[in-house]
mmCIF file of C-alpha atoms in Angstrom:
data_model
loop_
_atom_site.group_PDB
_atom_site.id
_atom_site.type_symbol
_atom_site.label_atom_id
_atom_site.label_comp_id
_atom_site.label_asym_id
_atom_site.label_seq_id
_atom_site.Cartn_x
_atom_site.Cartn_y
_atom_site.Cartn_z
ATOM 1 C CA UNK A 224 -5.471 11.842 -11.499
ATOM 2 C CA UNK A 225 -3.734 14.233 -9.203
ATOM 3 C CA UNK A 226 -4.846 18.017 -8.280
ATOM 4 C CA UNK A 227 -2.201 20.086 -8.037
ATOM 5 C CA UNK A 228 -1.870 23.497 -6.432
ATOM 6 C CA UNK A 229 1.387 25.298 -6.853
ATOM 7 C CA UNK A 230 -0.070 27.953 -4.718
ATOM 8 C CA UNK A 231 -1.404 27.023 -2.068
ATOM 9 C CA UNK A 232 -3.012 30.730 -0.841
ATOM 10 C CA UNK A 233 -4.663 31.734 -3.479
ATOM 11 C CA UNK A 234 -7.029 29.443 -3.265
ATOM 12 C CA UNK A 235 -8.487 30.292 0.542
ATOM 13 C CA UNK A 236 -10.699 27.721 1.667
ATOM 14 C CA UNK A 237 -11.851 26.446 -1.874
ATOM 15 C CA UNK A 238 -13.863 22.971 -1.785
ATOM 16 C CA UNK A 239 -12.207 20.463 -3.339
ATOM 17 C CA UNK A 240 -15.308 18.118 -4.015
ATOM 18 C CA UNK A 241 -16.174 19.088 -7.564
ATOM 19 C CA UNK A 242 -12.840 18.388 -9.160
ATOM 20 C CA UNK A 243 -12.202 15.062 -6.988
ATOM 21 C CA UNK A 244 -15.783 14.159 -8.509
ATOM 22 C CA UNK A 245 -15.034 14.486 -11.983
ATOM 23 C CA UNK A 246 -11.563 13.132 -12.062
ATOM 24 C CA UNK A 247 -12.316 10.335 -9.628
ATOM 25 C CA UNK A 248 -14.183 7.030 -9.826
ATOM 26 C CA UNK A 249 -17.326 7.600 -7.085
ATOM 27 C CA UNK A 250 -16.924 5.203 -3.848
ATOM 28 C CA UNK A 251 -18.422 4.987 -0.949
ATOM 29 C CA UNK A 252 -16.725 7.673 1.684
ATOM 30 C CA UNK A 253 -17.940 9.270 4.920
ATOM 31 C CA UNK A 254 -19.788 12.631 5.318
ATOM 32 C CA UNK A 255 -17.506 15.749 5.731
ATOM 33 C CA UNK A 256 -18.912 16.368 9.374
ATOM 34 C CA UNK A 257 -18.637 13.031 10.486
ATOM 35 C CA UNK A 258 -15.255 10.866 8.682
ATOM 36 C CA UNK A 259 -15.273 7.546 9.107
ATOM 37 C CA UNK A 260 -12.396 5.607 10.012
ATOM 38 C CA UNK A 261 -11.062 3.381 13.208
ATOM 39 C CA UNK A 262 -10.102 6.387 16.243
ATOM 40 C CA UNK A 263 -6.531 6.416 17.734
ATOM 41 C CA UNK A 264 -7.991 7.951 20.541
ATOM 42 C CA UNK A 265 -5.463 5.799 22.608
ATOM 43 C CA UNK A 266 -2.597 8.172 21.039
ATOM 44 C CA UNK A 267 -4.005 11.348 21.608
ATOM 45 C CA UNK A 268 -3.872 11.411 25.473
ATOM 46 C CA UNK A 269 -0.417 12.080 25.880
ATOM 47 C CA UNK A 270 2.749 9.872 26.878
ATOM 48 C CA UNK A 271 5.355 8.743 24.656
ATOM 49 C CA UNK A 272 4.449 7.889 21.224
ATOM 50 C CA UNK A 273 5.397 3.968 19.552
ATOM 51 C CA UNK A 274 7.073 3.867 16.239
ATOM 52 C CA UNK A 275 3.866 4.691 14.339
ATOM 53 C CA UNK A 276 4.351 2.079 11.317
ATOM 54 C CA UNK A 277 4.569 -0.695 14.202
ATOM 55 C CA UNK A 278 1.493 0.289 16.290
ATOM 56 C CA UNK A 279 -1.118 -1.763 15.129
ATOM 57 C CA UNK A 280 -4.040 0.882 15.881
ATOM 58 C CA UNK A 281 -2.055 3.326 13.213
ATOM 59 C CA UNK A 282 -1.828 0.225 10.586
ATOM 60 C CA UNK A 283 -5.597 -0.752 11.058
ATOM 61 C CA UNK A 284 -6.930 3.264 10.807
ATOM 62 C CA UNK A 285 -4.321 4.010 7.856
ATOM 63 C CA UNK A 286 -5.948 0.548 6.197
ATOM 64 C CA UNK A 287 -8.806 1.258 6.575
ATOM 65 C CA UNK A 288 -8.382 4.887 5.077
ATOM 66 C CA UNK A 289 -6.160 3.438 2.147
ATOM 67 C CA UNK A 290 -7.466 -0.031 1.497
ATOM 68 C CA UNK A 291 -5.709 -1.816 -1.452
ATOM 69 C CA UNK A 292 -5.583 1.699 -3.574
ATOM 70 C CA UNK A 293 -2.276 1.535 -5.330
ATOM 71 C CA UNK A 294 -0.238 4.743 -6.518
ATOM 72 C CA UNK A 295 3.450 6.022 -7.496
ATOM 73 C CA UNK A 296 4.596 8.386 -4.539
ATOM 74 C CA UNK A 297 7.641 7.159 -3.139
ATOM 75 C CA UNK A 298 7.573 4.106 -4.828
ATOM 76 C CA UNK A 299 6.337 2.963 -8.352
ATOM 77 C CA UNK A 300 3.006 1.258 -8.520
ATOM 78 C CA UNK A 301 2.785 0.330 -4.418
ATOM 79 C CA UNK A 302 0.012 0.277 -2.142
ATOM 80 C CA UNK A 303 -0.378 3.673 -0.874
ATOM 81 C CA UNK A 304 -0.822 1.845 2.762
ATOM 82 C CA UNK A 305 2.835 0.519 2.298
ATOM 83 C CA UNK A 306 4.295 3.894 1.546
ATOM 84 C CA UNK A 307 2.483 5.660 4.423
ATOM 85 C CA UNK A 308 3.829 2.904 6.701
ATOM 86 C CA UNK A 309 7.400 3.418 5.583
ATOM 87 C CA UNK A 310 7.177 6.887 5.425
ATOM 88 C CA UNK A 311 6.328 7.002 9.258
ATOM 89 C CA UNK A 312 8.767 4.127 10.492
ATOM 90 C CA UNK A 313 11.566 6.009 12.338
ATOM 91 C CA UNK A 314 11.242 4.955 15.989
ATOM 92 C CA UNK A 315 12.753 7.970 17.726
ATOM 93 C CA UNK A 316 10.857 11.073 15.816
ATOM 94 C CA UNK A 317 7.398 10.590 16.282
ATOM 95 C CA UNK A 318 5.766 13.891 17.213
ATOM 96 C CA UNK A 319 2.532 14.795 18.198
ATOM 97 C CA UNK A 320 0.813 18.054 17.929
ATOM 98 C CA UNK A 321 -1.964 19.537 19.319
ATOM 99 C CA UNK A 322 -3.889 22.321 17.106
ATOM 100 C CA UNK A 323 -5.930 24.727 18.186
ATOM 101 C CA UNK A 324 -9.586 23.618 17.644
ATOM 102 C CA UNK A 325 -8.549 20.374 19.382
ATOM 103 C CA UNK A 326 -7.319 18.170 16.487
ATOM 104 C CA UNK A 327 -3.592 16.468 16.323
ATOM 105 C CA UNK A 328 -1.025 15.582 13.804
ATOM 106 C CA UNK A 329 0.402 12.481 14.441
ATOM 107 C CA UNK A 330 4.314 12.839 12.181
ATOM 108 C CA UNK A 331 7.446 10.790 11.651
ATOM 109 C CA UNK A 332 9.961 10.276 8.495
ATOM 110 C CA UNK A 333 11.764 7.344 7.017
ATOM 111 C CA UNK A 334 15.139 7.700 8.450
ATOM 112 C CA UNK A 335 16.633 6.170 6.154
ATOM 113 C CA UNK A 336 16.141 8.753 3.526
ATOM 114 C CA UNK A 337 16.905 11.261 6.241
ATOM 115 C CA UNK A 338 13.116 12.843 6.287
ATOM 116 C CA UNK A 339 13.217 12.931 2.601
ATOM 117 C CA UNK A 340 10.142 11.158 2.971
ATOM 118 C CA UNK A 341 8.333 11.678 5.495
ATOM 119 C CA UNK A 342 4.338 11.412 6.745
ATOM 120 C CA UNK A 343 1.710 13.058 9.022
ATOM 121 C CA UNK A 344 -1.670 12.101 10.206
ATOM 122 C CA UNK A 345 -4.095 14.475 10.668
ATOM 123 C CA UNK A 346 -6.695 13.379 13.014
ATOM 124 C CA UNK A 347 -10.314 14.974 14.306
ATOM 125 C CA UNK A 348 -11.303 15.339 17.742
ATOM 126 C CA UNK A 349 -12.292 12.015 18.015
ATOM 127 C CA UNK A 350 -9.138 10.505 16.660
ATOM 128 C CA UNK A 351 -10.342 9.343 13.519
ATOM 129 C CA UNK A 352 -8.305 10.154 10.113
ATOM 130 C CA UNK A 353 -8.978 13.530 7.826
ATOM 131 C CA UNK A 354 -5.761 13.159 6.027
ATOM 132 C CA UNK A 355 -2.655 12.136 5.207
ATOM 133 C CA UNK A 356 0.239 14.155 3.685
ATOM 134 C CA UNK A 357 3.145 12.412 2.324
ATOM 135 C CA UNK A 358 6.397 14.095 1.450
ATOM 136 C CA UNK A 359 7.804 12.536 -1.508
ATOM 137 C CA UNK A 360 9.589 12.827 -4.912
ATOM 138 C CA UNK A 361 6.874 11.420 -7.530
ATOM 139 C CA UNK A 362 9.584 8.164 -7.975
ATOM 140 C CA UNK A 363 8.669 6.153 -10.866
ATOM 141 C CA UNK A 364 10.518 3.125 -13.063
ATOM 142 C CA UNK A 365 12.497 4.513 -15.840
ATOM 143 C CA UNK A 366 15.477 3.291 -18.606
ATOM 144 C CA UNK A 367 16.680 0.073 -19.250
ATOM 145 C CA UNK A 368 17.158 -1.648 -16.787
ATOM 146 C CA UNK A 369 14.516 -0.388 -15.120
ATOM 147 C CA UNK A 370 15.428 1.774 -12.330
ATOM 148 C CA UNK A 371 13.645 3.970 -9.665
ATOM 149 C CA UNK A 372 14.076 7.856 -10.685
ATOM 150 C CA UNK A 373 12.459 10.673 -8.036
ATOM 151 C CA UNK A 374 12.369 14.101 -7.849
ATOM 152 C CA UNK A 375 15.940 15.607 -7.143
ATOM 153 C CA UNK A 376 15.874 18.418 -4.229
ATOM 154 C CA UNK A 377 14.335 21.007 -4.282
ATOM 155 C CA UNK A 378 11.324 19.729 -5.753
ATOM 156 C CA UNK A 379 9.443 17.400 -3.203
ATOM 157 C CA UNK A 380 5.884 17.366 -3.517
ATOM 158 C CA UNK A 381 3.427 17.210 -0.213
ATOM 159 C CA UNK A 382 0.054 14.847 -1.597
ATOM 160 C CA UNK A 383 -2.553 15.137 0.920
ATOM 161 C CA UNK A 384 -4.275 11.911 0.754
ATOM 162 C CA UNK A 385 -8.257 13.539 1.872
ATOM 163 C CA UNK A 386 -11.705 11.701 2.656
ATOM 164 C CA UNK A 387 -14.095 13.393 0.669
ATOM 165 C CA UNK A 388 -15.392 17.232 1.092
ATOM 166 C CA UNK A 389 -12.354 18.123 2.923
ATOM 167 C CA UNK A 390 -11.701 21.934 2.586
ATOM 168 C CA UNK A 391 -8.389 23.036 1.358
ATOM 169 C CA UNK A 392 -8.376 25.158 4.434
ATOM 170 C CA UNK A 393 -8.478 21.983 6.537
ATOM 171 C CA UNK A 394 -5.331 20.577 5.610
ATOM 172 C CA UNK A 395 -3.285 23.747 6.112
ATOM 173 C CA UNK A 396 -1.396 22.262 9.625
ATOM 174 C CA UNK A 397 0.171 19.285 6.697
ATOM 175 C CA UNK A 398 1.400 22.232 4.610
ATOM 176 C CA UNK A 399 2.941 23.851 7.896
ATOM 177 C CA UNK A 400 4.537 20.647 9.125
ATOM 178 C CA UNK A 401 6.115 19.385 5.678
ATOM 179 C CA UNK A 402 7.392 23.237 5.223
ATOM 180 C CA UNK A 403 9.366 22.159 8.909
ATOM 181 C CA UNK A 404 12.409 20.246 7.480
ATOM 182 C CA UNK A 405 13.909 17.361 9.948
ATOM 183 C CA UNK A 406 17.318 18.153 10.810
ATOM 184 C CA UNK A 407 19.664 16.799 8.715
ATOM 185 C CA UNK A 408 18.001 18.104 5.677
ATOM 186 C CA UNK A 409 17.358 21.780 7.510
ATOM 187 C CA UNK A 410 21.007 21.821 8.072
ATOM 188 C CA UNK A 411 21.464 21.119 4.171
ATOM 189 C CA UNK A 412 19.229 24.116 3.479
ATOM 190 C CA UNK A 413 20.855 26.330 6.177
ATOM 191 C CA UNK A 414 24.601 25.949 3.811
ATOM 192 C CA UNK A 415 25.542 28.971 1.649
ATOM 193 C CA UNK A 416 26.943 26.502 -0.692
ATOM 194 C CA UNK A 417 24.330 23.448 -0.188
ATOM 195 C CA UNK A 418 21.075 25.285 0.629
ATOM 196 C CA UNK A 419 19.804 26.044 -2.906
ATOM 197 C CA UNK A 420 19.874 22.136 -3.284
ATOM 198 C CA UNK A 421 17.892 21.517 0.143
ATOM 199 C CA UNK A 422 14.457 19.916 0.398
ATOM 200 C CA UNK A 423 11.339 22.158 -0.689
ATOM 201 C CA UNK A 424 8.070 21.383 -1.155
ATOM 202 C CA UNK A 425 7.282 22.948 -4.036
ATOM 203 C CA UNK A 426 3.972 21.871 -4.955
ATOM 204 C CA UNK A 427 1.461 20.463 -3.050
ATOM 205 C CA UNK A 428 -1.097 17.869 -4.615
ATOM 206 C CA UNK A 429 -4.832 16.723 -3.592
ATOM 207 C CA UNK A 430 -5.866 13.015 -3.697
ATOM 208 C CA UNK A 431 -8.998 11.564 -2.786
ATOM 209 C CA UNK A 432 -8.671 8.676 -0.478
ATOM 210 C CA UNK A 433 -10.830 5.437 -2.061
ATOM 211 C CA UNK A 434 -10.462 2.560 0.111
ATOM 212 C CA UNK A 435 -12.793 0.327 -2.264
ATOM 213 C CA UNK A 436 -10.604 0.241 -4.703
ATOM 214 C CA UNK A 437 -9.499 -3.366 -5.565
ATOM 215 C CA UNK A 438 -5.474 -3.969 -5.243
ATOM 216 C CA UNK A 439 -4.159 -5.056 -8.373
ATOM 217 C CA UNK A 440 -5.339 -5.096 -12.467
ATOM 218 C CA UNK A 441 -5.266 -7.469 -15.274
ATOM 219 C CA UNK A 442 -2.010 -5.826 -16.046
ATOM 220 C CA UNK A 443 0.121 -7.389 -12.814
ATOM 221 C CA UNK A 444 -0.743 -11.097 -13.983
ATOM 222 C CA UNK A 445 0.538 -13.646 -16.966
ATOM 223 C CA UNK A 446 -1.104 -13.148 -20.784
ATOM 224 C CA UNK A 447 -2.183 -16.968 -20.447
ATOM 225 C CA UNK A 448 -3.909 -16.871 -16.999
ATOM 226 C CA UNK A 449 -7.030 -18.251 -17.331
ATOM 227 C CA UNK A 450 -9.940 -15.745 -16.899
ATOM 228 C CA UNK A 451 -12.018 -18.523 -15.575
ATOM 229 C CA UNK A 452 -9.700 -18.706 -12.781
ATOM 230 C CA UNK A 453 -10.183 -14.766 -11.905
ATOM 231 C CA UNK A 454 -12.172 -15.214 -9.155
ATOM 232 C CA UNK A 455 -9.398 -17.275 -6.892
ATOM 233 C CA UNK A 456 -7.357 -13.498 -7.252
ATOM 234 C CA UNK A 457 -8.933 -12.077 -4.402
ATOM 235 C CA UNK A 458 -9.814 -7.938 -4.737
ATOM 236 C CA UNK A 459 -9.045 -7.149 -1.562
ATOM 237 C CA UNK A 460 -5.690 -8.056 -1.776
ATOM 238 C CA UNK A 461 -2.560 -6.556 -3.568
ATOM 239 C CA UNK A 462 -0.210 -8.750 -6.689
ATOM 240 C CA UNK A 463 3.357 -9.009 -5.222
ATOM 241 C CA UNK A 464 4.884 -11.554 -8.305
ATOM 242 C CA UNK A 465 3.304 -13.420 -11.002
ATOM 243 C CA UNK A 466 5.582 -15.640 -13.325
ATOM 244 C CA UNK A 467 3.619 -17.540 -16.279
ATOM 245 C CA UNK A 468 6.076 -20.614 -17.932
ATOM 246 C CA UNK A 469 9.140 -20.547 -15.322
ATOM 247 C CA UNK A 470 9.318 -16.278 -16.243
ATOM 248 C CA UNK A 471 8.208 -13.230 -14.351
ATOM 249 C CA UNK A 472 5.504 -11.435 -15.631
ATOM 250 C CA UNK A 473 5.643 -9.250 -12.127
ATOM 251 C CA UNK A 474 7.198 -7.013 -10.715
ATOM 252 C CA UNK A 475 8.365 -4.925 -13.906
ATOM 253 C CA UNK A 476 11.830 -4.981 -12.537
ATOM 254 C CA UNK A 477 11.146 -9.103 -12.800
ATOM 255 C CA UNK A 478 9.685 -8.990 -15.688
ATOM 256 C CA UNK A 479 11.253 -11.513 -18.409
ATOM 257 C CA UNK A 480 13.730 -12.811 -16.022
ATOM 258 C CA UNK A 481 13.703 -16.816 -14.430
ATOM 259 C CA UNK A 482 11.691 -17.455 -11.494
ATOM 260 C CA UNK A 483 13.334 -20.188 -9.726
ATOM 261 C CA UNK A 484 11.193 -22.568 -8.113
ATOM 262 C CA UNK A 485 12.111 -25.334 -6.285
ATOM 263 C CA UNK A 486 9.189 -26.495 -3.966
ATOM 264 C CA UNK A 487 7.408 -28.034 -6.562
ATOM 265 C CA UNK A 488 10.442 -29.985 -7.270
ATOM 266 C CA UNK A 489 11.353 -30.800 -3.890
ATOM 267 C CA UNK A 490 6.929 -31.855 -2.946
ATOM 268 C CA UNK A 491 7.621 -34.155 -6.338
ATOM 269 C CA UNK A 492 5.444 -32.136 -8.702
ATOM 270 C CA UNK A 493 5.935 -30.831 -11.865
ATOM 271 C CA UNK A 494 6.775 -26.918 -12.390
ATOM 272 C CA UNK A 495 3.549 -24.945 -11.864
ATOM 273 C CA UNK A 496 3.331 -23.646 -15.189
ATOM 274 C CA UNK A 497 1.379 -20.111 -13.723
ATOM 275 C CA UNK A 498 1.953 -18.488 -10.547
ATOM 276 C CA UNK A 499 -0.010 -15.384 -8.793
ATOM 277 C CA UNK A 500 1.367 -14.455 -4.779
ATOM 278 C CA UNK A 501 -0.340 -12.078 -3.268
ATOM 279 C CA UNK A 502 -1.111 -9.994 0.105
ATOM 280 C CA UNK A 503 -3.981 -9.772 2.241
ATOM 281 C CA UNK A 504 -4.572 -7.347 4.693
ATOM 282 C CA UNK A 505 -7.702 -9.767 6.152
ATOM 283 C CA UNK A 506 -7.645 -12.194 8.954
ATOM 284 C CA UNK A 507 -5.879 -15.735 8.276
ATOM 285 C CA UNK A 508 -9.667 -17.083 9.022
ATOM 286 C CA UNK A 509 -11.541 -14.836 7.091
ATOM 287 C CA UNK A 510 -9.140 -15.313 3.996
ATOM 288 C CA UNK A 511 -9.732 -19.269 4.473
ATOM 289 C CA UNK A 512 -13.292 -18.957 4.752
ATOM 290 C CA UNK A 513 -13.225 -16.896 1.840
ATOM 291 C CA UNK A 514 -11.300 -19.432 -0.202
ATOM 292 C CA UNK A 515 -13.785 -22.036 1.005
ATOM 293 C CA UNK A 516 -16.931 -20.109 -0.553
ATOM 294 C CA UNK A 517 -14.527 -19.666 -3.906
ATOM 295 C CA UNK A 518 -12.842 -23.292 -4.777
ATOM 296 C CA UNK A 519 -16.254 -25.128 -3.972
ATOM 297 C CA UNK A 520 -15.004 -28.974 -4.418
ATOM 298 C CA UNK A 521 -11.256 -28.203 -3.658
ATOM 299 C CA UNK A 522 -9.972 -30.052 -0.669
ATOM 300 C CA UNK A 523 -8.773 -28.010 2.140
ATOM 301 C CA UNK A 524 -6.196 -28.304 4.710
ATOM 302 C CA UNK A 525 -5.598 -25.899 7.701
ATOM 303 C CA UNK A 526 -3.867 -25.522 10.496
ATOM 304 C CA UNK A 527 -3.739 -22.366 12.660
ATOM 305 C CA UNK A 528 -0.992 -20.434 10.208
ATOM 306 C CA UNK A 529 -1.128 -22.706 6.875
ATOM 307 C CA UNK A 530 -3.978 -23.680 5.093
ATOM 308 C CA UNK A 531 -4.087 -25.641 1.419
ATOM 309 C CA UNK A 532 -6.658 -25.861 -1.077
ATOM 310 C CA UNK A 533 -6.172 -28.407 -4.209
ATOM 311 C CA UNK A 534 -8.685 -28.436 -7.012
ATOM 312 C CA UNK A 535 -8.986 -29.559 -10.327
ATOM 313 C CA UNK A 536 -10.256 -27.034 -13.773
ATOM 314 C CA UNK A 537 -10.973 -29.022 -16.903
ATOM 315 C CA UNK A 538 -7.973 -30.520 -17.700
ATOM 316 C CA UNK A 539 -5.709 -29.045 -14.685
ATOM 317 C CA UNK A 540 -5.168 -28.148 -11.001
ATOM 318 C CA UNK A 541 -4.598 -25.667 -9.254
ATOM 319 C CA UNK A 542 -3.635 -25.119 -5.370
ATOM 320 C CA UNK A 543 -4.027 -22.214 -2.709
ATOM 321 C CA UNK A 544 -1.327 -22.161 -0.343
ATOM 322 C CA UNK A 545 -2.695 -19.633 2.744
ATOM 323 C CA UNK A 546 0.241 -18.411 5.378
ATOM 324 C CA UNK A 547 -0.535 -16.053 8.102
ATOM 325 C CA UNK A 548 2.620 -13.700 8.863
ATOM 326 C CA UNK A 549 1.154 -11.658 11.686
ATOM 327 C CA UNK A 550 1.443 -7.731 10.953
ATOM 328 C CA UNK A 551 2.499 -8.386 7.398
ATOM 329 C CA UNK A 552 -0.348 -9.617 6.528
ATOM 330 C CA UNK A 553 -2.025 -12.962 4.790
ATOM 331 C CA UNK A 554 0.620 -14.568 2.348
ATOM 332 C CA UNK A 555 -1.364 -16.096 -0.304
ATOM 333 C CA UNK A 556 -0.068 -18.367 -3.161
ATOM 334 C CA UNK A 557 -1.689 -19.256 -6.514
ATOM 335 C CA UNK A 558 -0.117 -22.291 -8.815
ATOM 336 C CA UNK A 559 -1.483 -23.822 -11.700
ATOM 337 C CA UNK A 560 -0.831 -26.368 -13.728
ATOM 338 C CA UNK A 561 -2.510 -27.654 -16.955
ATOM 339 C CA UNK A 562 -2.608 -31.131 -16.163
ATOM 340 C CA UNK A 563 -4.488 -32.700 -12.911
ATOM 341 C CA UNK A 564 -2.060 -33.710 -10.914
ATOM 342 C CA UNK A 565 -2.411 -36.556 -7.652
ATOM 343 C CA UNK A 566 -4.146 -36.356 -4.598
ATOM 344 C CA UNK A 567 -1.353 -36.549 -2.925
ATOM 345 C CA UNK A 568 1.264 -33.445 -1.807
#
């Protein structure tokens, strides 16, 4: 559930604790005085800045402050890490300022969009995460075919992504830098003609950050997949496709359509008859290890980017195919099928 605050000074320096409490599952999150979180202390001493979405001390701090948590911001149902990372990926606007009682806001856009989306890190003393505020147009799937529909101009929305008992107060150098428009959309807004239709922000929302939250639901997999089989889902990790019979069950914009599959085909098996990829943010060895504790009995094959795992449930198999892909993350594949198949690959 969102909080939303059309207006933003009437509520001073309000606490923001009790309705994230009541509206929000309860996870485990750092005291107010102290956040947790990896620093970026390596970004705050000055010099040019990297492209933020490529640096991997921004990716691990903004995964560890997002985890797997999923949301529709400026994209439908997608890891809130993904859409932070996009919305700071342009490579020649990062900025960096410093505030007066010593923290920094780390900021870039998505060029593509021309700023339309854009993102800012608001960092303590230390360098560690407060907050996150993401310019974006609430997009969600709509009609049929399913389509992605946002917000038209002028209604953006700023959602401050917060660790909890952040003060609104706190977060007031987000609502200052959003309210700055990148150039090509400030010279939209400066047009007698074009300016009604420039960028605004014209609410601003309150979400509290809950890393622990698992990355996908019952929802994002096939009717027939066996619960039994639950376990070799991983939580931390995030759905990208499922397909149950040859069909997509996942994505929605998939759904119903043909999955074609032809490794099975060309490794002389039969079709999987379910299928389950997903993402891991973990280490290729920790994600193996961790698949080694799970599929007790299965037989395992590794190498240092691939690893398999074939095992057999009742009367089918099922294999785990592991790829490391460096900074996108642990590629992890799920087949079943509901007759044992050979030894053999």
């Amino acid at each position: 559930m969102h909080i939303i605050f059309s207006n933003y000074r009437t509520l001073g320096s309000a606490l923001l604790v009790a309705a994230c409490v009541l509206s929000q599952p309860a996870r485990a999150t750092a005291a107010p005085s102290a956040p947790a979180g990896k620093s970026l202390s390596s970004l705050l001493a000055g010099g040019p800045l990297p492209r933020l979405s490529e640096d991997p001390q921004v990716r691990a701090a903004l995964f560890d402050f997002f985890g797997y948590a999923r949301g529709s911001y400026t994209e439908d149902d997608e890891l809130l890490l993904a859409q932070a990372l996009e919305a700071i990926s342009e490579k020649r606007d990062a900025t960096r300022t410093v505030l007066a009682d010593g923290r920094q806001l780390l900021a870039s856009m998505n060029d593509r969009k021309q700023g339309r989306e854009r993102g800012a890190m608001l960092l303590d003393k230390r360098g560690a995460i407060i907050a996150f505020g993401l310019v974006n147009g609430h997009c969600r799937l709509e009609g049929q075919p399913l389509a992605k529909v946002c917000n038209p101009d002028p209604n953006a929305v700023l959602t401050v992504f917060h660790r909890k008992g952040m003060l609104v107060g706190d977060a007031a150098p987000l609502l200052a830098w959003a309210r700055q428009l990148p150039p090509m959309l400030a010279l939209i807004a400066g047009d007698k003609e074009a300016g009604a239709d420039g960028q605004k922000i014209a609410s601003v929302e309150y979400v509290l950050a809950q890393p622990a939250l698992p990355g996908w639901n019952r929802a994002q997999l096939p009717p027939a997949y066996p619960p039994a089989l639950l376990p070799l889902l991983l939580d931390k990790s995030t759905v990208l496709t499922s397909a149950g019979a040859g069909v997509f069950a996942y994505p929605l914009t998939l759904k119903g359509k043909k999955q074609n599959n032809v490794l099975d085909h060309a490794e002389g098996r039969p079709p999987r008859d379910l299928e389950v990829a997903l993402r891991s943010y973990a280490s290729f060895d920790t994600v193996v290890e961790r698949y080694r504790q799970l599929a007790k009995g299965a037989r395992l094959q590794r190498n240092e980017r691939t690893a398999y795992l074939d095992g057999n449930m009742g009367q089918g198999s099922y294999r785990v195919y592991i790829r490391n892909t460096g900074a996108d993350g642990v590629m992890i594949d799920v087949a079943l099928w509901q007759r044992k198949l050979s030894a053999s690959r």
